[in-house]
Short mmCIF file of C-alpha atoms and ligand atoms in Angstrom, two decimals:
data_model
loop_
_atom_site.label_atom_id
_atom_site.label_comp_id
_atom_site.label_asym_id
_atom_site.label_seq_id
_atom_site.Cartn_x
_atom_site.Cartn_y
_atom_site.Cartn_z
CA MET A 1 -35.45 16.45 -32.60
CA SER A 2 -37.90 17.50 -29.74
CA ALA A 3 -38.64 14.59 -27.41
CA GLU A 4 -41.81 14.08 -28.08
CA LEU A 5 -41.43 13.60 -31.38
CA MET A 6 -38.83 10.92 -30.63
CA GLU A 7 -40.73 9.42 -27.98
CA ARG A 8 -43.26 8.94 -31.04
CA ILE A 9 -40.85 7.51 -33.44
CA HIS A 10 -39.72 5.37 -30.96
CA SER A 11 -43.08 4.24 -30.08
CA LEU A 12 -43.90 3.36 -33.35
CA GLY A 13 -40.81 0.71 -33.49
CA PRO A 14 -38.74 -1.50 -34.13
CA TRP A 15 -38.14 -0.16 -37.34
CA TYR A 16 -36.45 -1.59 -40.32
CA HIS A 17 -35.66 1.12 -42.58
CA LYS A 18 -33.29 3.86 -41.77
CA ILE A 19 -35.87 6.66 -43.40
CA ALA A 20 -34.37 10.03 -43.55
CA LEU A 21 -36.95 12.70 -42.85
CA PRO A 22 -37.13 16.66 -42.63
CA GLY A 23 -34.87 18.11 -40.05
CA GLY A 24 -32.27 15.63 -39.88
CA ILE A 25 -34.41 12.66 -38.51
CA VAL A 26 -33.54 9.59 -39.59
CA THR A 27 -35.41 6.55 -38.81
CA PRO A 28 -33.81 3.81 -36.44
CA GLY A 29 -33.77 1.26 -38.99
CA ASN A 30 -31.18 -1.47 -39.70
CA ASN A 31 -27.72 -0.74 -40.42
CA TRP A 32 -28.00 -2.75 -43.18
CA GLU A 33 -25.98 -0.31 -45.48
CA PRO A 34 -24.18 -3.09 -47.47
CA LEU A 35 -27.88 -4.54 -48.32
CA TRP A 36 -29.39 -1.02 -49.10
CA ASP A 37 -26.20 -0.02 -51.07
CA ASN A 38 -26.55 -3.17 -53.45
CA ILE A 39 -30.02 -2.29 -54.20
CA ARG A 40 -29.23 1.11 -54.93
CA ASN A 41 -25.82 -0.22 -57.30
CA ALA A 42 -28.32 -2.39 -59.22
CA THR A 43 -30.92 0.40 -60.19
CA LYS A 44 -28.67 3.09 -60.32
CA GLY A 45 -29.32 3.30 -64.19
CA LEU A 46 -32.82 3.04 -64.09
CA ASP A 47 -34.86 5.61 -64.73
CA TYR A 48 -38.01 6.00 -62.72
CA GLN A 49 -38.55 9.77 -64.21
CA GLY A 50 -42.66 9.93 -64.90
CA LYS A 51 -42.90 6.35 -63.88
CA SER A 52 -45.42 4.07 -62.35
CA VAL A 53 -44.07 2.09 -59.81
CA LEU A 54 -45.24 -0.92 -57.72
CA ASP A 55 -43.55 -2.00 -54.52
CA LEU A 56 -43.82 -5.13 -52.85
CA GLY A 57 -43.23 -5.82 -49.58
CA SER A 58 -42.39 -2.55 -48.57
CA MET A 59 -42.28 -2.79 -45.06
CA ASP A 60 -41.68 0.78 -43.52
CA GLY A 61 -41.49 2.05 -47.12
CA LEU A 62 -38.00 3.06 -47.88
CA TRP A 63 -37.92 2.30 -51.72
CA ALA A 64 -41.48 2.75 -51.99
CA PHE A 65 -40.34 6.28 -50.85
CA GLU A 66 -36.67 6.49 -52.79
CA ALA A 67 -38.45 5.62 -55.92
CA GLU A 68 -40.71 8.69 -55.69
CA GLN A 69 -37.75 10.78 -54.94
CA ARG A 70 -36.16 9.25 -58.20
CA GLY A 71 -39.40 11.30 -60.16
CA ALA A 72 -41.79 8.24 -60.22
CA ALA A 73 -45.07 9.64 -61.13
CA TYR A 74 -47.29 7.15 -58.86
CA VAL A 75 -46.17 4.91 -56.19
CA VAL A 76 -48.52 2.39 -55.20
CA SER A 77 -46.46 0.79 -51.53
CA SER A 78 -47.75 -2.61 -50.89
CA ASP A 79 -46.91 -5.46 -48.41
CA ILE A 80 -49.07 -8.81 -46.32
CA THR A 81 -49.63 -7.39 -43.34
CA ALA A 82 -50.72 -4.09 -41.92
CA THR A 83 -48.14 -4.39 -38.89
CA CYS A 84 -45.72 -1.85 -40.30
CA ALA A 85 -48.58 0.49 -41.66
CA ASN A 86 -48.16 2.89 -39.24
CA ARG A 87 -44.54 3.48 -39.59
CA LEU A 88 -45.22 3.92 -43.46
CA LEU A 89 -48.05 6.62 -43.06
CA PHE A 90 -46.25 8.25 -40.04
CA CYS A 91 -43.32 8.80 -42.48
CA ARG A 92 -45.75 9.72 -45.81
CA GLU A 93 -46.75 11.96 -43.69
CA ALA A 94 -43.38 13.61 -42.78
CA LEU A 95 -42.48 13.68 -46.21
CA GLY A 96 -45.11 14.88 -47.74
CA SER A 97 -45.41 12.00 -50.05
CA ARG A 98 -48.05 10.36 -52.02
CA VAL A 99 -47.68 6.67 -52.24
CA VAL A 100 -50.37 5.20 -52.02
CA PRO A 101 -50.75 2.41 -49.70
CA PHE A 102 -52.31 -1.17 -50.12
CA PHE A 103 -52.21 -3.39 -47.62
CA ASN A 104 -52.71 -7.58 -47.89
CA VAL A 105 -51.18 -7.89 -50.49
CA HIS A 106 -49.68 -10.98 -51.72
CA VAL A 107 -46.74 -11.29 -54.55
CA GLU A 108 -48.13 -14.53 -55.65
CA ARG A 109 -52.02 -12.93 -56.06
CA LEU A 110 -50.94 -10.04 -58.08
CA VAL A 111 -53.32 -10.72 -60.59
CA GLU A 112 -56.38 -10.84 -58.38
CA GLY A 113 -55.76 -7.19 -57.02
CA ARG A 114 -55.17 -5.99 -60.97
CA SER A 115 -58.40 -3.35 -60.32
CA PHE A 116 -56.65 -1.82 -57.52
CA LEU A 117 -53.04 -2.40 -57.86
CA GLY A 118 -52.71 -1.43 -61.36
CA SER A 119 -50.49 -2.14 -63.94
CA HIS A 120 -46.78 -0.53 -63.53
CA ASP A 121 -43.45 0.74 -65.39
CA ILE A 122 -41.09 -0.95 -62.39
CA ILE A 123 -42.03 -3.83 -59.93
CA GLN A 124 -39.50 -3.73 -57.03
CA HIS A 125 -39.76 -7.12 -55.47
CA LEU A 126 -37.16 -6.67 -52.71
CA GLY A 127 -36.30 -8.83 -49.63
CA VAL A 128 -39.11 -10.65 -50.47
CA LEU A 129 -38.40 -13.87 -52.79
CA TYR A 130 -37.00 -16.08 -50.06
CA HIS A 131 -40.10 -15.49 -47.84
CA LEU A 132 -42.53 -17.05 -50.24
CA PRO A 133 -42.96 -20.69 -50.69
CA ASP A 134 -43.52 -20.26 -54.12
CA PRO A 135 -40.70 -17.54 -55.67
CA PHE A 136 -41.50 -18.49 -58.82
CA VAL A 137 -45.44 -17.56 -59.08
CA SER A 138 -44.50 -14.69 -57.39
CA LEU A 139 -42.36 -13.47 -60.46
CA SER A 140 -44.78 -14.71 -62.89
CA GLN A 141 -47.69 -12.21 -61.47
CA CYS A 142 -45.23 -9.59 -61.42
CA ARG A 143 -44.43 -9.94 -64.87
CA ALA A 144 -48.48 -10.34 -65.59
CA LEU A 145 -48.41 -6.42 -64.36
CA LEU A 146 -45.67 -4.93 -65.97
CA ASN A 147 -46.33 -2.59 -68.43
CA GLU A 148 -44.65 -3.51 -72.52
CA GLY A 149 -40.64 -2.09 -71.57
CA GLY A 150 -41.72 -2.23 -68.12
CA SER A 151 -38.93 -3.73 -65.46
CA LEU A 152 -38.50 -5.69 -62.57
CA VAL A 153 -36.01 -5.18 -59.88
CA VAL A 154 -35.66 -7.68 -57.87
CA GLU A 155 -33.41 -8.66 -54.51
CA THR A 156 -32.99 -11.98 -53.04
CA LEU A 157 -30.41 -14.30 -50.56
CA ALA A 158 -28.50 -16.04 -53.54
CA ILE A 159 -26.57 -19.42 -53.19
CA GLN A 160 -22.99 -17.90 -55.51
CA ASN A 161 -21.12 -21.28 -55.63
CA ILE A 162 -23.20 -23.48 -57.02
CA PRO A 163 -23.35 -23.21 -61.03
CA MET A 164 -26.37 -25.71 -60.95
CA SER A 165 -29.96 -24.25 -61.35
CA CYS A 166 -31.46 -25.34 -58.09
CA MET A 167 -33.19 -24.17 -54.49
CA VAL A 168 -32.31 -24.67 -51.41
CA PHE A 169 -35.51 -25.45 -49.23
CA ASN A 170 -34.47 -23.59 -45.88
CA GLY A 171 -37.10 -25.30 -43.94
CA VAL A 172 -40.35 -23.22 -42.71
CA MET A 173 -39.25 -23.57 -38.71
CA PRO A 174 -37.96 -20.07 -36.95
CA SER A 175 -34.53 -21.22 -35.83
CA ASP A 176 -34.68 -22.38 -32.38
CA HIS A 177 -31.68 -24.09 -30.37
CA GLU A 178 -34.25 -25.43 -27.94
CA SER A 179 -36.54 -27.46 -30.43
CA GLY A 180 -33.11 -28.12 -32.78
CA TYR A 181 -34.65 -26.12 -35.52
CA TRP A 182 -31.82 -24.47 -35.21
CA TRP A 183 -29.41 -25.68 -38.33
CA ARG A 184 -30.50 -22.90 -41.03
CA LEU A 185 -29.02 -21.24 -44.45
CA TYR A 186 -30.39 -18.03 -42.73
CA LYS A 187 -32.56 -16.66 -39.93
CA GLY A 188 -35.34 -14.89 -39.31
CA ALA A 189 -39.12 -15.30 -39.53
CA HIS A 190 -39.96 -17.71 -42.49
CA PRO A 191 -37.16 -17.91 -44.43
CA GLN A 192 -37.83 -20.51 -47.08
CA TRP A 193 -35.80 -20.94 -50.43
CA ALA A 194 -32.40 -19.53 -51.53
CA PRO A 195 -32.11 -20.26 -55.51
CA THR A 196 -29.11 -20.32 -56.93
CA LEU A 197 -28.07 -17.98 -59.54
CA SER A 198 -28.69 -19.70 -62.53
CA CYS A 199 -31.75 -20.62 -60.79
CA LEU A 200 -32.77 -17.19 -60.25
CA LEU A 201 -32.13 -16.34 -63.85
CA GLU A 202 -34.02 -19.27 -65.32
CA MET A 203 -36.28 -18.42 -63.13
CA LEU A 204 -37.07 -14.52 -64.77
CA LEU A 205 -36.72 -16.16 -68.09
CA LEU A 206 -39.49 -18.53 -67.68
CA ALA A 207 -41.40 -15.54 -66.44
CA GLY A 208 -40.81 -13.48 -69.31
CA LEU A 209 -38.01 -11.28 -67.83
CA MET A 210 -35.03 -10.09 -69.23
CA PRO A 211 -32.05 -9.94 -66.94
CA GLN A 212 -30.05 -6.97 -67.41
CA LEU A 213 -26.71 -8.98 -66.43
CA GLU A 214 -24.63 -5.18 -66.64
CA THR A 215 -27.23 -4.21 -63.67
CA LEU A 216 -25.98 -7.70 -61.23
CA SER A 217 -24.75 -6.46 -58.32
CA LEU A 218 -24.02 -9.06 -54.91
CA VAL A 219 -22.84 -8.51 -51.43
CA ALA A 220 -22.23 -11.01 -49.04
CA GLN A 221 -24.90 -12.55 -46.80
CA PRO A 222 -24.22 -10.38 -43.85
CA PRO A 223 -23.40 -13.01 -40.99
CA SER A 224 -25.35 -12.07 -38.17
CA HIS A 225 -28.64 -13.10 -40.87
CA GLY A 226 -26.98 -16.62 -40.67
CA ILE A 227 -26.48 -18.62 -37.48
CA ASN A 228 -24.30 -21.44 -38.91
CA ALA A 229 -22.24 -18.96 -40.73
CA ASP A 230 -19.18 -19.75 -39.37
CA ASP A 231 -19.34 -23.16 -39.79
CA PRO A 232 -16.80 -25.02 -42.05
CA GLU A 233 -18.87 -28.02 -42.99
CA VAL A 234 -21.38 -25.07 -44.59
CA THR A 235 -20.47 -24.99 -48.22
CA TYR A 236 -23.40 -22.62 -49.50
CA GLU A 237 -21.92 -19.26 -50.17
CA ARG A 238 -24.72 -17.04 -49.51
CA VAL A 239 -25.13 -13.43 -51.10
CA ARG A 240 -27.58 -11.10 -51.27
CA VAL A 241 -28.19 -10.62 -55.39
CA ALA A 242 -30.10 -7.32 -56.84
CA LEU A 243 -31.20 -6.77 -60.50
CA VAL A 244 -33.22 -5.81 -63.13
CA ALA A 245 -35.36 -7.36 -65.31
CA ARG A 246 -37.19 -6.48 -68.41
CA ALA A 247 -40.45 -7.57 -69.41
CA ALA A 248 -39.98 -9.28 -72.44
CA LYS A 249 -42.46 -10.82 -75.47
CA ARG A 250 -42.68 -14.90 -75.21
CA GLU A 251 -40.61 -15.21 -78.20
CA GLU A 252 -37.93 -13.17 -77.39
CA ILE A 253 -36.97 -16.07 -74.64
CA THR A 254 -35.72 -18.99 -76.81
CA THR A 255 -33.42 -21.97 -75.52
CA GLU A 256 -30.06 -19.60 -77.72
CA VAL A 257 -31.12 -16.79 -75.23
CA ILE A 258 -31.43 -18.94 -72.17
CA ARG A 259 -28.09 -20.07 -72.98
CA THR A 260 -26.58 -17.13 -73.50
CA VAL A 261 -27.82 -15.28 -70.64
CA LEU A 262 -26.56 -18.53 -67.99
CA GLN A 263 -23.19 -18.19 -70.18
CA ALA A 264 -22.70 -14.42 -69.93
CA ALA A 265 -23.76 -14.75 -66.02
CA ARG A 266 -21.09 -17.36 -65.23
CA GLN A 267 -18.39 -15.56 -67.13
CA GLY A 268 -19.09 -12.25 -65.34
C1 LIG B 1 -37.31 -8.69 -45.64
S1 LIG B 1 -38.27 -7.37 -45.68
C2 LIG B 1 -37.90 -6.41 -47.08
C3 LIG B 1 -38.91 -5.21 -47.01
C4 LIG B 1 -38.48 -4.04 -47.87
N1 LIG B 1 -38.97 -4.41 -49.16
C5 LIG B 1 -36.66 -4.00 -48.12
O1 LIG B 1 -36.25 -4.93 -49.39
O2 LIG B 1 -36.22 -3.32 -47.60
C6 LIG B 1 -39.74 -8.61 -45.85
C7 LIG B 1 -40.70 -7.75 -46.61
O3 LIG B 1 -42.01 -8.99 -47.37
C8 LIG B 1 -43.14 -9.33 -46.63
N2 LIG B 1 -43.89 -10.47 -47.24
C9 LIG B 1 -43.54 -11.61 -46.79
N3 LIG B 1 -44.36 -12.01 -47.53
C10 LIG B 1 -44.86 -11.52 -48.59
C11 LIG B 1 -46.13 -12.21 -49.23
N4 LIG B 1 -46.52 -13.38 -49.42
N5 LIG B 1 -46.52 -10.99 -50.47
C12 LIG B 1 -45.82 -9.56 -50.12
N6 LIG B 1 -45.38 -9.51 -49.11
C13 LIG B 1 -44.98 -10.46 -48.02
C14 LIG B 1 -42.94 -9.02 -45.45
O4 LIG B 1 -43.98 -8.57 -44.57
C15 LIG B 1 -41.86 -7.51 -45.33
O5 LIG B 1 -42.55 -6.60 -45.04
#
């Protein structure tokens, strides 16, 4: 890599994703392979060929570019901010990609943007749910933008060891020893909610999305993501969960179906 190119890449940072560019260049993102592999494991059976894909909270764009590389015909990459725009646009050019970028797209207000966002066969909702004040609204907004038979890929922080359907509120303050706001389930910018696995499944079902349990993939939350991870009093087992859910018809989601999904998830 030329010194000039290396300087340009570093000037665009800090990078979130490691994105493989032509010439053996990889952007200097986080070494979170277990998280990235967890998402790839959940989506390995999902057919992107010829599909229309909306990637939410794209950041540097790894998952939008991967969707395109897996054969998607049309990919929209969106985020709430444009702070990562220069990295995404740099990679888009380097890859000769046709991903369409939109910024200032809130996942809780997708329906308002339907005229420019369009409706899609696959929506990727990765690493976003736990940032949101109202996670359920974002899932039902995704359902409204999914084509018939379409799929939502969701990845989030979750709690594995509590069978009850509930969400743990993690507060809105960034973790900070000085002010005493350091006792957090998750550190980082605006982590707000961590649903239990049953809660995540029930939210999907309530939003009209049928969890495909055979795609469910879990990995332990990396210790670096939580400042209280080693405390013996902490009883929340934090995992990152990734799965595919299919856009269902309202009448498909009966109480009996919900019971069956929850039982299967507990046993599996
Ligand atoms: C942890 S990063 C995840 C990046 C990528 N999707 C992934 O999974 O690797 C969270 C992203 O969600 C975006 N985000 C946070 N709140 C959002 C909201 N309300 N609507 C849309 N995007 C949001 C952030 O700007 C950030 O790019």
